[in-house]
Coordinates of C-alpha atoms in Angstrom, one line a residue:
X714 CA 0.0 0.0 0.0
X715 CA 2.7 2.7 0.6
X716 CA 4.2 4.0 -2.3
X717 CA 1.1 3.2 -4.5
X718 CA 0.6 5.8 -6.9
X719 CA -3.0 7.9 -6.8
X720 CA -5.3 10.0 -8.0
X721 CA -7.7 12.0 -5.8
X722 CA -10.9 11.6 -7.8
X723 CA -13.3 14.7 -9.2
X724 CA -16.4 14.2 -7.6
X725 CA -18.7 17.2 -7.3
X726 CA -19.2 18.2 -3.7
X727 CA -22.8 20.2 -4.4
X728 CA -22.5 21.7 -1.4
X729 CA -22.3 18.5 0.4
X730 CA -19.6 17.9 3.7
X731 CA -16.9 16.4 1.8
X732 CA -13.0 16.3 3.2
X733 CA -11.2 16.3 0.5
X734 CA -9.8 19.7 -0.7
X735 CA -11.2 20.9 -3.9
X736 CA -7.2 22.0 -4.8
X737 CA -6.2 18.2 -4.8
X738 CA -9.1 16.8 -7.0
X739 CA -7.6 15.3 -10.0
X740 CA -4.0 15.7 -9.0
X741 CA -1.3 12.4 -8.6
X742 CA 0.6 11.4 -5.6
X743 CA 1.9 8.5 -3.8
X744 CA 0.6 6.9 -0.5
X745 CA 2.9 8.0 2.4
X746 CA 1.1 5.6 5.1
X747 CA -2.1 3.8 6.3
X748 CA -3.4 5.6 9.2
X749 CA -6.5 2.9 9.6
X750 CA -10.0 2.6 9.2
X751 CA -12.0 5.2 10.9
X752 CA -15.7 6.3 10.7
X753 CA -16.8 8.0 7.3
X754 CA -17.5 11.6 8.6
X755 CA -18.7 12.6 5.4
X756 CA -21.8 10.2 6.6
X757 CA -21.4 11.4 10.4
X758 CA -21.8 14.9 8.8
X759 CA -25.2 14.4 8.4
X760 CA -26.1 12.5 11.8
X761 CA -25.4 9.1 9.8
X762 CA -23.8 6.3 10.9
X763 CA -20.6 6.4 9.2
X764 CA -20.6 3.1 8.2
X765 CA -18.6 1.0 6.9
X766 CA -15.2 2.4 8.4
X767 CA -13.6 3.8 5.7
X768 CA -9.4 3.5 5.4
X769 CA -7.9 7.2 5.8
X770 CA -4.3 7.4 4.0
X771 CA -1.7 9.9 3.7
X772 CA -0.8 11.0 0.4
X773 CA 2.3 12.5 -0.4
X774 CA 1.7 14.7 -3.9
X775 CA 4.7 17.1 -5.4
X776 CA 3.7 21.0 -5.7
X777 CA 4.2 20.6 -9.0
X778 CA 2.0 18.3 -9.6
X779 CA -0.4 20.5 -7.2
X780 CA 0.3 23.8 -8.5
X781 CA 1.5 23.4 -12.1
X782 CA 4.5 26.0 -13.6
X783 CA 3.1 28.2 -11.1
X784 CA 5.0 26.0 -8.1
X785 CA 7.6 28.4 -6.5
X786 CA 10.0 25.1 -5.1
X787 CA 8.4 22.2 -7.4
X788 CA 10.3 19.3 -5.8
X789 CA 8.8 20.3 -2.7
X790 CA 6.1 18.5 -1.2
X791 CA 2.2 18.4 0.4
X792 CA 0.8 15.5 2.5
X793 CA -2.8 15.1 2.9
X794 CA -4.9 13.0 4.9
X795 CA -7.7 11.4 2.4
X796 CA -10.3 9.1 3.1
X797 CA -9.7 5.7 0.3
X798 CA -12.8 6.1 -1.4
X799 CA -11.9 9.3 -2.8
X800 CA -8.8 7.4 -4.4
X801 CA -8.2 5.6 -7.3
X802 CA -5.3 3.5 -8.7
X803 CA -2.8 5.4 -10.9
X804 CA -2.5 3.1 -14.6
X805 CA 1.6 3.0 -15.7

């Protein structure tokens, strides 16, 4: 599971409690660590039970690949917690 390689996927949010920053939809990076299964507080947002425990991960992603050309230090880097289901598998 570390070092698997990522994308955040683009889901709308409509308004809805999401924790995934907008900024890292779409963008690439690599999982740092598992940090275990926790309750889905998208769900517990909404007095819901949060169920099933979704896996929260740490993802490591470049600020280029975050910000583009407009990166000041591109090699350096951004970790964000992210819950799994708003992963999916890099192809290559």
């Amino acid at each position: 599971m570390p070092e698997t390689a990522v994308r955040v996927k683009t889901w709308p949010s409509h308004g809805l409690h999401v924790r995934t920053p907008r900024y890292l939809r779409g963008k690439c990076g690599v999982i740092e660590r598992d940090l275990g299964s926790f309750p889905n507080p998208e769900e517990l947002a909404y007095g819901l039970p949060g169920t099933p425990p979704r896996r929260l991960v740490r993802v490591r992603f470049t600020m280029a690949e975050v910000w583009g050309a407009a990166a000041e230090n591109p090699a350096d880097t951004l970790d964000a917690e992210i819950y799994e289901h708003w992963l999916e598998p890099v192809e290559g």
